[in-house]
mmCIF file of C-alpha atoms in Angstrom:
data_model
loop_
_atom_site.group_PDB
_atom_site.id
_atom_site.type_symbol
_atom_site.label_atom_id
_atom_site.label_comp_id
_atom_site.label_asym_id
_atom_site.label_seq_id
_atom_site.Cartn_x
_atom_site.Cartn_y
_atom_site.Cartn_z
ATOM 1 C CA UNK A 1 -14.175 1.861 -13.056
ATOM 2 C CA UNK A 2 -16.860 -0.392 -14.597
ATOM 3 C CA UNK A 3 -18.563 -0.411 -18.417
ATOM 4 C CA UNK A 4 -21.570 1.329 -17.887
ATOM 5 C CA UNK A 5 -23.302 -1.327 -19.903
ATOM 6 C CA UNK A 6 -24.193 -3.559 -17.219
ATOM 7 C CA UNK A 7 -25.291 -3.182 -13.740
ATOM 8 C CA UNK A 8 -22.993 -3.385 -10.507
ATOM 9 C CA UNK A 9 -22.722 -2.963 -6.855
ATOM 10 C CA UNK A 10 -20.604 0.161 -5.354
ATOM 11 C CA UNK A 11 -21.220 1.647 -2.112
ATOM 12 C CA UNK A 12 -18.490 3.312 0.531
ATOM 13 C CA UNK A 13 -18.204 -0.028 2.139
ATOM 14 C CA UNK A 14 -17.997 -1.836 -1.720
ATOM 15 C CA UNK A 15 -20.863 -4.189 -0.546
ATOM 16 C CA UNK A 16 -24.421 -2.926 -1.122
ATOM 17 C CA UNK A 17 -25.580 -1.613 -4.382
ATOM 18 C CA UNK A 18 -25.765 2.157 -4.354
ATOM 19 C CA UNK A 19 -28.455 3.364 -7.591
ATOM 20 C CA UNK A 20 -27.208 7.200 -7.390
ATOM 21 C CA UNK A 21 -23.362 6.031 -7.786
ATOM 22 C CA UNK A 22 -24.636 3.758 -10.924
ATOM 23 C CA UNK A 23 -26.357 6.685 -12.684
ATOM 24 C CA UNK A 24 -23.579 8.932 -12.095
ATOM 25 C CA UNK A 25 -21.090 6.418 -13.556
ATOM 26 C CA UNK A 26 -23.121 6.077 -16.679
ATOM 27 C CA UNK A 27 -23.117 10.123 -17.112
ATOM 28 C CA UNK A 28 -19.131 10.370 -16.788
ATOM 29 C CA UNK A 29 -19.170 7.643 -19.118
ATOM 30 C CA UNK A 30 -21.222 8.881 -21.739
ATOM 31 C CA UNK A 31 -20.102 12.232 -20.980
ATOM 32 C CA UNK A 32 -16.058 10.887 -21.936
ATOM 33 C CA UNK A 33 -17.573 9.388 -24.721
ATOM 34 C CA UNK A 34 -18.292 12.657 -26.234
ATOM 35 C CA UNK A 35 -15.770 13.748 -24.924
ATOM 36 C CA UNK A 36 -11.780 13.271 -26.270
ATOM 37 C CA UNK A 37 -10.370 12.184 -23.157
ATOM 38 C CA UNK A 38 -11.348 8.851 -22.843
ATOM 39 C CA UNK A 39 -13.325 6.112 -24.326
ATOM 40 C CA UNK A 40 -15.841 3.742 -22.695
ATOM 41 C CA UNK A 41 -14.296 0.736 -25.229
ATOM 42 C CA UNK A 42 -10.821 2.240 -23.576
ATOM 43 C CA UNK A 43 -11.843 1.943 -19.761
ATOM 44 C CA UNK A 44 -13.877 -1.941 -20.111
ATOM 45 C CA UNK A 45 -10.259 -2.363 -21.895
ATOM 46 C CA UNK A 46 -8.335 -1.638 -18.719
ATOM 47 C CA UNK A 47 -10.676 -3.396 -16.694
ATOM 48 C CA UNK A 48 -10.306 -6.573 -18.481
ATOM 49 C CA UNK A 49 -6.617 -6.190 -18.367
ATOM 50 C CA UNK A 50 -7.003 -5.895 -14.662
ATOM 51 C CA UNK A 51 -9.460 -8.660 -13.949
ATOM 52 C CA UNK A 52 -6.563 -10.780 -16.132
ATOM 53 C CA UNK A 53 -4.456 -10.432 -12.994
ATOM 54 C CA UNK A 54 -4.155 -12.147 -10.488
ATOM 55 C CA UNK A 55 -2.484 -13.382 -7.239
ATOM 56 C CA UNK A 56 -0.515 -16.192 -9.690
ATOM 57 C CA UNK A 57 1.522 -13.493 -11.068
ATOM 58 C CA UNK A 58 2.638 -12.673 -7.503
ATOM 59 C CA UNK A 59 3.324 -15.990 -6.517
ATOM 60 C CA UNK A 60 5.437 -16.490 -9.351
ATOM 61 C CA UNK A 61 7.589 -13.458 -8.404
ATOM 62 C CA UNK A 62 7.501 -14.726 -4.668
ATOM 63 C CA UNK A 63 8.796 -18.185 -5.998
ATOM 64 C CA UNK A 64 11.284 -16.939 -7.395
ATOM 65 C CA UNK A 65 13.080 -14.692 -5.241
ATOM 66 C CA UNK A 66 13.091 -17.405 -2.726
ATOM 67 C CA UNK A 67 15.052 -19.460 -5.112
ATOM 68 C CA UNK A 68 16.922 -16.434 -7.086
ATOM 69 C CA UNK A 69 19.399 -14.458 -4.720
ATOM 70 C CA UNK A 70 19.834 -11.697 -7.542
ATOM 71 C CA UNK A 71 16.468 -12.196 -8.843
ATOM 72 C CA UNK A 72 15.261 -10.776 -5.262
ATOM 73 C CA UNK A 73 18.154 -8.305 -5.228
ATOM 74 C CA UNK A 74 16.629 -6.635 -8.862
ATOM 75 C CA UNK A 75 13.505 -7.016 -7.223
ATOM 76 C CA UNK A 76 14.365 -5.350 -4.066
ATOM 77 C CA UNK A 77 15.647 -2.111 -6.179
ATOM 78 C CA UNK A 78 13.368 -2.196 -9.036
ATOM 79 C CA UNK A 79 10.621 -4.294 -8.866
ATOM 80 C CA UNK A 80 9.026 -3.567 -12.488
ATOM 81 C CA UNK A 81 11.773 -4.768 -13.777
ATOM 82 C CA UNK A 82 11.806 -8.097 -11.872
ATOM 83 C CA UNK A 83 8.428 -8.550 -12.772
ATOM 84 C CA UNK A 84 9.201 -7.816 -16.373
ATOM 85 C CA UNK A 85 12.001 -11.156 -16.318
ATOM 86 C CA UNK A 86 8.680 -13.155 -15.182
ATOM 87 C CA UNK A 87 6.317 -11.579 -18.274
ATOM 88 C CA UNK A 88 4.529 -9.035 -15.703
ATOM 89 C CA UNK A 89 4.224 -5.905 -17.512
ATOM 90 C CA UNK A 90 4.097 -2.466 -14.819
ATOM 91 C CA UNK A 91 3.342 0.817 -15.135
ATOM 92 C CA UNK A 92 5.871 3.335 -14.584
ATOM 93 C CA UNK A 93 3.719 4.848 -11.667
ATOM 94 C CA UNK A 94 2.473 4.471 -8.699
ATOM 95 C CA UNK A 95 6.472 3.192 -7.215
ATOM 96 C CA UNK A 96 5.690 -0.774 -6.627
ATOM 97 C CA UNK A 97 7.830 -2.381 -3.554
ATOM 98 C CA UNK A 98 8.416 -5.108 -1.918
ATOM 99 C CA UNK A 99 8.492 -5.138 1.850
ATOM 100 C CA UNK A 100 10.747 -8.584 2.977
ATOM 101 C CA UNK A 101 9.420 -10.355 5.794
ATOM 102 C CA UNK A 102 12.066 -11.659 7.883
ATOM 103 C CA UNK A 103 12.193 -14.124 11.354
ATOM 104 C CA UNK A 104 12.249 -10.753 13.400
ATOM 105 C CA UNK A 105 10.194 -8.223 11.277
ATOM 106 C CA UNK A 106 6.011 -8.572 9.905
ATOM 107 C CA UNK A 107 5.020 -6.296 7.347
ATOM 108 C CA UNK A 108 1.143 -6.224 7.048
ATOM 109 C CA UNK A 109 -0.305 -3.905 4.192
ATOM 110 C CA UNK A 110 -3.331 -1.412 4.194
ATOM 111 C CA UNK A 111 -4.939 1.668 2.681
ATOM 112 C CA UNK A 112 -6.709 3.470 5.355
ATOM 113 C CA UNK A 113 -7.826 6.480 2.693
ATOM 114 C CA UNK A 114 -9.122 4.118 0.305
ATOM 115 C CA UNK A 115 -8.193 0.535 -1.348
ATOM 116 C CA UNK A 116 -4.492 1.143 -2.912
ATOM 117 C CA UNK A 117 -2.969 -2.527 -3.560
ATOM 118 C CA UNK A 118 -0.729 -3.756 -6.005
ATOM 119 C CA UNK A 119 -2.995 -4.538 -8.893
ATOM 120 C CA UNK A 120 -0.557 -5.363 -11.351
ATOM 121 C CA UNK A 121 0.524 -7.932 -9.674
ATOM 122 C CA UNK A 122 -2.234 -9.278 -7.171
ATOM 123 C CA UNK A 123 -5.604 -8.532 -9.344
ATOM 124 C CA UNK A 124 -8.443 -6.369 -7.831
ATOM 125 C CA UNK A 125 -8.164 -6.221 -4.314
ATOM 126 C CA UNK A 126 -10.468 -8.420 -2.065
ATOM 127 C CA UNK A 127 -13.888 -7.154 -0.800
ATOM 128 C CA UNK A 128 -11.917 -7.729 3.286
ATOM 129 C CA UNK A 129 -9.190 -5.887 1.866
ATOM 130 C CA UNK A 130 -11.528 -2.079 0.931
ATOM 131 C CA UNK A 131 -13.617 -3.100 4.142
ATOM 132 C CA UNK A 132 -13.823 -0.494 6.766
ATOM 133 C CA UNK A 133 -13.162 -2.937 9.347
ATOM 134 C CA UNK A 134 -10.095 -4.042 7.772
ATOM 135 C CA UNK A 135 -9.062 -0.471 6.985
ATOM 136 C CA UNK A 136 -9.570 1.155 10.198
ATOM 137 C CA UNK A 137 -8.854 -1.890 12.502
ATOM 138 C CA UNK A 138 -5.117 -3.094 11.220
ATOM 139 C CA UNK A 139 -3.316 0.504 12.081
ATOM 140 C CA UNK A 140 -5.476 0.570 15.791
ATOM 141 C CA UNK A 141 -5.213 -3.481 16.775
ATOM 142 C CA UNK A 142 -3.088 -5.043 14.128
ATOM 143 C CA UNK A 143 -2.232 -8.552 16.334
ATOM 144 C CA UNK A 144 -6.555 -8.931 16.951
ATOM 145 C CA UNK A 145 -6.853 -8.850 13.076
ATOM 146 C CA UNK A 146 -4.197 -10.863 12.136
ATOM 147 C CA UNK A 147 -5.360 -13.570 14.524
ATOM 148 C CA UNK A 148 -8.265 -13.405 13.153
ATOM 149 C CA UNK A 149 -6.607 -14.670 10.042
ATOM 150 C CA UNK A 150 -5.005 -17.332 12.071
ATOM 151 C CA UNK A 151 -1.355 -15.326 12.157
ATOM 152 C CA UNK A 152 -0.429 -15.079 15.773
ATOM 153 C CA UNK A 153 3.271 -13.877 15.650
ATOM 154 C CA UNK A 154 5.631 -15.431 18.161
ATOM 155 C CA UNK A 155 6.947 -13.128 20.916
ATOM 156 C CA UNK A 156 9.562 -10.913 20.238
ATOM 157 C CA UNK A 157 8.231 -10.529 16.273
ATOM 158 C CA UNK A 158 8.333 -6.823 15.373
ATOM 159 C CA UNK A 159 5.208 -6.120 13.648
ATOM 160 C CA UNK A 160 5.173 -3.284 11.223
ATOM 161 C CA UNK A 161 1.869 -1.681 9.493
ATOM 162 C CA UNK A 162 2.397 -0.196 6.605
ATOM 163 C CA UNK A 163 -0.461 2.373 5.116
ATOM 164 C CA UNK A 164 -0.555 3.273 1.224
ATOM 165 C CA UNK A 165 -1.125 6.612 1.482
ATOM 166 C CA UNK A 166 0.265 8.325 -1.292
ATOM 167 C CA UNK A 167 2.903 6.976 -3.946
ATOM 168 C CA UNK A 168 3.368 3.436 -3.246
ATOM 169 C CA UNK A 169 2.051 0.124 -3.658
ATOM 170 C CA UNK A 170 3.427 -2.588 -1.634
ATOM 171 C CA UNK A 171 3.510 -6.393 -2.060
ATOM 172 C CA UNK A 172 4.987 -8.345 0.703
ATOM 173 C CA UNK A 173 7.335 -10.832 0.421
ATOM 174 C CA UNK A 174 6.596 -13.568 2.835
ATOM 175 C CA UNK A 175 8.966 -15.647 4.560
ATOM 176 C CA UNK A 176 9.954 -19.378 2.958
ATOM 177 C CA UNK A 177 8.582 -22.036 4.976
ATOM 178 C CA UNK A 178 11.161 -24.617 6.546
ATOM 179 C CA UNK A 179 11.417 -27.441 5.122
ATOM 180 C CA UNK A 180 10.519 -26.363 1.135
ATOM 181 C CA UNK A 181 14.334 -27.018 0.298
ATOM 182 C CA UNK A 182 12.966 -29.795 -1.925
ATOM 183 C CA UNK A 183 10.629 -27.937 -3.793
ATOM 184 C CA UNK A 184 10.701 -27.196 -7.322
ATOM 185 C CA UNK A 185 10.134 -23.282 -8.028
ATOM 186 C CA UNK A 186 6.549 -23.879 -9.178
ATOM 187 C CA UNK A 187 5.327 -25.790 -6.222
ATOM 188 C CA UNK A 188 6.842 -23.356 -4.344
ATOM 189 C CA UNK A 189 4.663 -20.602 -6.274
ATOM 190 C CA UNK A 190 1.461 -22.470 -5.127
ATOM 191 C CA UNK A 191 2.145 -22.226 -1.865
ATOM 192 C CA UNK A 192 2.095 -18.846 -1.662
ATOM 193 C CA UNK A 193 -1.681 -17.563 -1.378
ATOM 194 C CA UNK A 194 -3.068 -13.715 -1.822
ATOM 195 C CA UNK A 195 -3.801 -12.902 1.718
ATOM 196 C CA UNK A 196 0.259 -13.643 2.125
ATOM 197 C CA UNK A 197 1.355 -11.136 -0.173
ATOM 198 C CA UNK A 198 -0.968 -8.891 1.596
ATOM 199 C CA UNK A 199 1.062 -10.231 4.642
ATOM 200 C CA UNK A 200 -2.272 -11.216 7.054
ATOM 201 C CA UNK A 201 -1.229 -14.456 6.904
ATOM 202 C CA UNK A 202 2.052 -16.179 6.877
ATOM 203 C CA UNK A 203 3.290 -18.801 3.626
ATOM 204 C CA UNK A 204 2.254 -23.072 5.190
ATOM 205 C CA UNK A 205 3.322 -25.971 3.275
ATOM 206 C CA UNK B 1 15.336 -1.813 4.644
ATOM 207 C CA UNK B 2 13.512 -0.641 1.529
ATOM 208 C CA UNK B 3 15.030 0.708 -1.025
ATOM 209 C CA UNK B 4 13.705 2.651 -4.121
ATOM 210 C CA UNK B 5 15.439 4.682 -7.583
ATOM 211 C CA UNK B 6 13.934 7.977 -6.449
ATOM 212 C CA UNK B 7 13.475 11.278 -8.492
ATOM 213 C CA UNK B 8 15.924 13.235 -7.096
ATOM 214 C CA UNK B 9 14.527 16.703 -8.616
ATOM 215 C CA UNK B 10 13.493 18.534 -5.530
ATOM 216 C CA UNK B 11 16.156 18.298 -2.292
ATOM 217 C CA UNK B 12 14.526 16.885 0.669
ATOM 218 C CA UNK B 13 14.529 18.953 3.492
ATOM 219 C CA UNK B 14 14.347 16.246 6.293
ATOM 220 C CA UNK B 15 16.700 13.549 6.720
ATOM 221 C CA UNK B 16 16.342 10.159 7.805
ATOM 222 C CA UNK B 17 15.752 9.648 11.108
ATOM 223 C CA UNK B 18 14.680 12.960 12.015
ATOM 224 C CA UNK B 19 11.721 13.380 14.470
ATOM 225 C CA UNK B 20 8.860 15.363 12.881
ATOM 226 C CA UNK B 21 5.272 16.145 13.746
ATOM 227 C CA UNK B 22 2.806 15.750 11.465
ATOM 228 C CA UNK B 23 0.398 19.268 11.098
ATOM 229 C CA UNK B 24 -2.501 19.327 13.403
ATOM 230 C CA UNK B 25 -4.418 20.136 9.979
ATOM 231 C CA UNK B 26 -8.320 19.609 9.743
ATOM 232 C CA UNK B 27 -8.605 20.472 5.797
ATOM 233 C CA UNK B 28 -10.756 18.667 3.651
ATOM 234 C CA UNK B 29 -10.401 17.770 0.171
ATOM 235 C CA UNK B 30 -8.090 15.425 -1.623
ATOM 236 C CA UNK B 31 -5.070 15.010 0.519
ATOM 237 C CA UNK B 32 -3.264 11.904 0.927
ATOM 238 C CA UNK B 33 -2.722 12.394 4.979
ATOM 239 C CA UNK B 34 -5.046 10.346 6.969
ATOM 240 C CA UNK B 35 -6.611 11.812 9.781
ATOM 241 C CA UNK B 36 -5.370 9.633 12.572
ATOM 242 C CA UNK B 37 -2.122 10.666 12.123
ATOM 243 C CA UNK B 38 -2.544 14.501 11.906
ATOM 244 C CA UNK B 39 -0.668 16.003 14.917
ATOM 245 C CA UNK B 40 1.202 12.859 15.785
ATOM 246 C CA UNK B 41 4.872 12.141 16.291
ATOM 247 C CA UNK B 42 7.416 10.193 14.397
ATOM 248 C CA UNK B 43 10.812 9.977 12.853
ATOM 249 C CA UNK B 44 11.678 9.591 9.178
ATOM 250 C CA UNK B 45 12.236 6.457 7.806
ATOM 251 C CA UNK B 46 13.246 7.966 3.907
ATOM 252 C CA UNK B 47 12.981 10.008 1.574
ATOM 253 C CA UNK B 48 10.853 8.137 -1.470
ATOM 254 C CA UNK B 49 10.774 11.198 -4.441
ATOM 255 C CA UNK B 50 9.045 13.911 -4.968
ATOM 256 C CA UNK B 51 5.748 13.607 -6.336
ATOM 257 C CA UNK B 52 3.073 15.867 -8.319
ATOM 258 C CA UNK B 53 0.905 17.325 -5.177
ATOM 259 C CA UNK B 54 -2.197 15.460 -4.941
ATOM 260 C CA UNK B 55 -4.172 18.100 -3.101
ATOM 261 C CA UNK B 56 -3.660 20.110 -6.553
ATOM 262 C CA UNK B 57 -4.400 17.332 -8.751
ATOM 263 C CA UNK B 58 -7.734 16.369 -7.636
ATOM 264 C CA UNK B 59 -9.129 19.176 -8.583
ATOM 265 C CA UNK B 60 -7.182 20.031 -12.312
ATOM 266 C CA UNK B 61 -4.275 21.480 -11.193
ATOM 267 C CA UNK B 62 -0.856 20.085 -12.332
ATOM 268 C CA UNK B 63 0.362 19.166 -8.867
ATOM 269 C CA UNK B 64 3.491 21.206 -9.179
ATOM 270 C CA UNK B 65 5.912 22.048 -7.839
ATOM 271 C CA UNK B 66 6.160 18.592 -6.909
ATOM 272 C CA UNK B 67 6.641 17.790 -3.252
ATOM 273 C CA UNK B 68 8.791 15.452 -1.424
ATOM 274 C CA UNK B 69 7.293 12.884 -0.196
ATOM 275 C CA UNK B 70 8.906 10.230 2.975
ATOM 276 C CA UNK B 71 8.196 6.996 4.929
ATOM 277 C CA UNK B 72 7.046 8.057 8.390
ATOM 278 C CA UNK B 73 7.326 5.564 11.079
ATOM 279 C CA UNK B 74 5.118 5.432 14.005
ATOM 280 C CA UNK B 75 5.223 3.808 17.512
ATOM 281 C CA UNK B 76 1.426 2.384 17.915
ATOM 282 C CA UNK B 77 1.705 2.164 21.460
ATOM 283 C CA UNK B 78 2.151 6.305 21.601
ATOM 284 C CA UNK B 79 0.030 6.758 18.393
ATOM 285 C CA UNK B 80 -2.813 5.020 20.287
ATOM 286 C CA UNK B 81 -4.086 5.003 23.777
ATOM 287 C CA UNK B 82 -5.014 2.049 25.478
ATOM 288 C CA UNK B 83 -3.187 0.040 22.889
ATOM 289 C CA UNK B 84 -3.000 -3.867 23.457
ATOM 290 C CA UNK B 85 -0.026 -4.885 20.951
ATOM 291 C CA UNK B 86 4.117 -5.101 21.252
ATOM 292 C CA UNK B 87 5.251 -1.829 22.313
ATOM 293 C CA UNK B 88 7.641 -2.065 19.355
ATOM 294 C CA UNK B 89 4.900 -2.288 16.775
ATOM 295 C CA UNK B 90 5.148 0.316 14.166
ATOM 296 C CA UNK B 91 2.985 1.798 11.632
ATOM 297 C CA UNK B 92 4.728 3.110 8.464
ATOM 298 C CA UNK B 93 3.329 6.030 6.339
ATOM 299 C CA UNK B 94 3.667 7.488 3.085
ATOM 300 C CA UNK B 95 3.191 11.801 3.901
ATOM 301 C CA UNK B 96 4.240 14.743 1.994
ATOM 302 C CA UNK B 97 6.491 17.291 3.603
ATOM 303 C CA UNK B 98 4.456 20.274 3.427
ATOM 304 C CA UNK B 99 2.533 17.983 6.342
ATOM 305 C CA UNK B 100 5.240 17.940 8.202
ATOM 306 C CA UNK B 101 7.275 19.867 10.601
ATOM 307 C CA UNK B 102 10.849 19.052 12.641
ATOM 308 C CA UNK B 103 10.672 18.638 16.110
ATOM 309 C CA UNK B 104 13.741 17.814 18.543
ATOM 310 C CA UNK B 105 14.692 14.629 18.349
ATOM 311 C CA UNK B 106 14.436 14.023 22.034
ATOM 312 C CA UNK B 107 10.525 14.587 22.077
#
């Protein structure tokens, strides 16, 4: 959703400007105007609130649960309310999760129908991430694409791909690097980038 | 593994690790099922909750009854051919249970 008071790109692939989907936009927009549903003040509202996010918040949470044990348990069973403790406000829908990486088990997020993600709590998605190389290549050769990010997993590491389809919106919780033992909770948080969270790449001090 | 407070208003039919198919459907339209796993194998990981029917609610409807949804797990190496990874590679995904039908688990 964008104001339709200023121009912007949107195409199938989100990278070329696409005139027809612009015009359209500003008719549903002045059409909800007149409308009661739904304001255009309403929707630039939840787009600012949304471009306020961003992959800090998550690394906050991650930070935490490394150095929390019942921090991660909450957030393990109800992540809005772990987020909540850390000043992350949720909605009550879509169901947010974790998905704990461990020495034997990768979790690697997608949305092959379309670009679900954990906005809340990550920020608009990036471009890569609503790609259609990105979307149909990590369910059909997950271990090319992650090396392509520079993650080769070791032998042995289960790998598991896991497609928001429907109801859920996933954040991955990467492993702790070795050797952080010293680190204070915040300098733990800025080690952990975006693209980890996502889980194409694995947390580096 | 992951857990989640689910909305326990509609009984699941299909119990965790069951082997299911998913239907060989080629609708179009708002469903939530992605095409390369239509007719597949797998095994259920969990029930999640039931959830309003998004094939309804795309176009008005109030997605009721609301259907159960699950965590299907697939083996890549038998969802694709000719594929290059760990045969223990998995691909997890969310699908309603009207998509879904039980097959024996020794498939």
């Amino acid at each position: 959703m964008m104001p339709h008071d200023h121009p912007h790109p949107t195409s199938r692939d989100h990278s070329e400007p696409r005139a027809a989907f612009d015009r359209l936009l500003s008719q549903v927009l002045t059409a909800l105007d007149e409308s009661a549903l739904l304001t255009t003040a309403e929707v630039t509202a939840q787009i600012e609130d949304m471009e306020g996010r961003t992959p800090t918040e998550g690394a906050k949470l991650i930070a935490r649960c490394w150095v929390d044990p019942e921090f991660r348990e909450l957030a393990r069973h109800d992540l809005p309310a772990a987020a909540a403790q850390i000043g992350i406000s949720m909605p009550p829908h879509p169901v947010f999760l974790i998905l704990e990486n461990t020495e034997d088990l990768h979790h690697v997020v997608v949305c092959t129908l379309c670009s679900c993600y954990p906005r809340p709590i990550l920020g608009p998605p990036p471009v890569w991430y609503k790609s259609r190389n990105y979307r149909s290549r990590v369910v059909k050769e997950p271990r090319e694409v992650l090396a392509e990010f520079g993650t080769v997993l070791p032998a042995g590491t289960n790998l598991r791909v896991v497609d928001s389809t429907a109801d859920c919106r996933y954040l991955v919780l990467p492993l702790r690097p070795k050797g952080t033992e010293h680190l204070a909770e915040s300098e733990l948080a800025s080690l952990v980038s975006r693209d980890s969270m996502i889980g194409v790449t694995k947390v580096s001090t | 593994m992951i857990s989640v407070r689910c909305d326990q208003s509609k009984a699941p039919k299909f119990a965790d690790g069951q082997c299911v198919q998913v239907i060989q459907d080629e609708s179009l339209g708002h469903c939530r099922t992605p095409l390369y796993v239509r007719g597949a194998y797998g095994k259920i990981v969990s029930y999640i909750g039931s959830y309003k029917n998004p094939e309804d609610l795309a176009y008005g409807g109030s997605g009721l009854p609301e259907s159960p949804l699950y965590w299907v797990e697939f083996n890549l190496s038998e969802l694709w051919d000719n594929y290059t990874g760990d045969n223990t590679d998995t691909l997890q995904v969310e699908v309603y249970e009207h998509w879904l039908r039980k097959t024996a688990q020794d498939k």
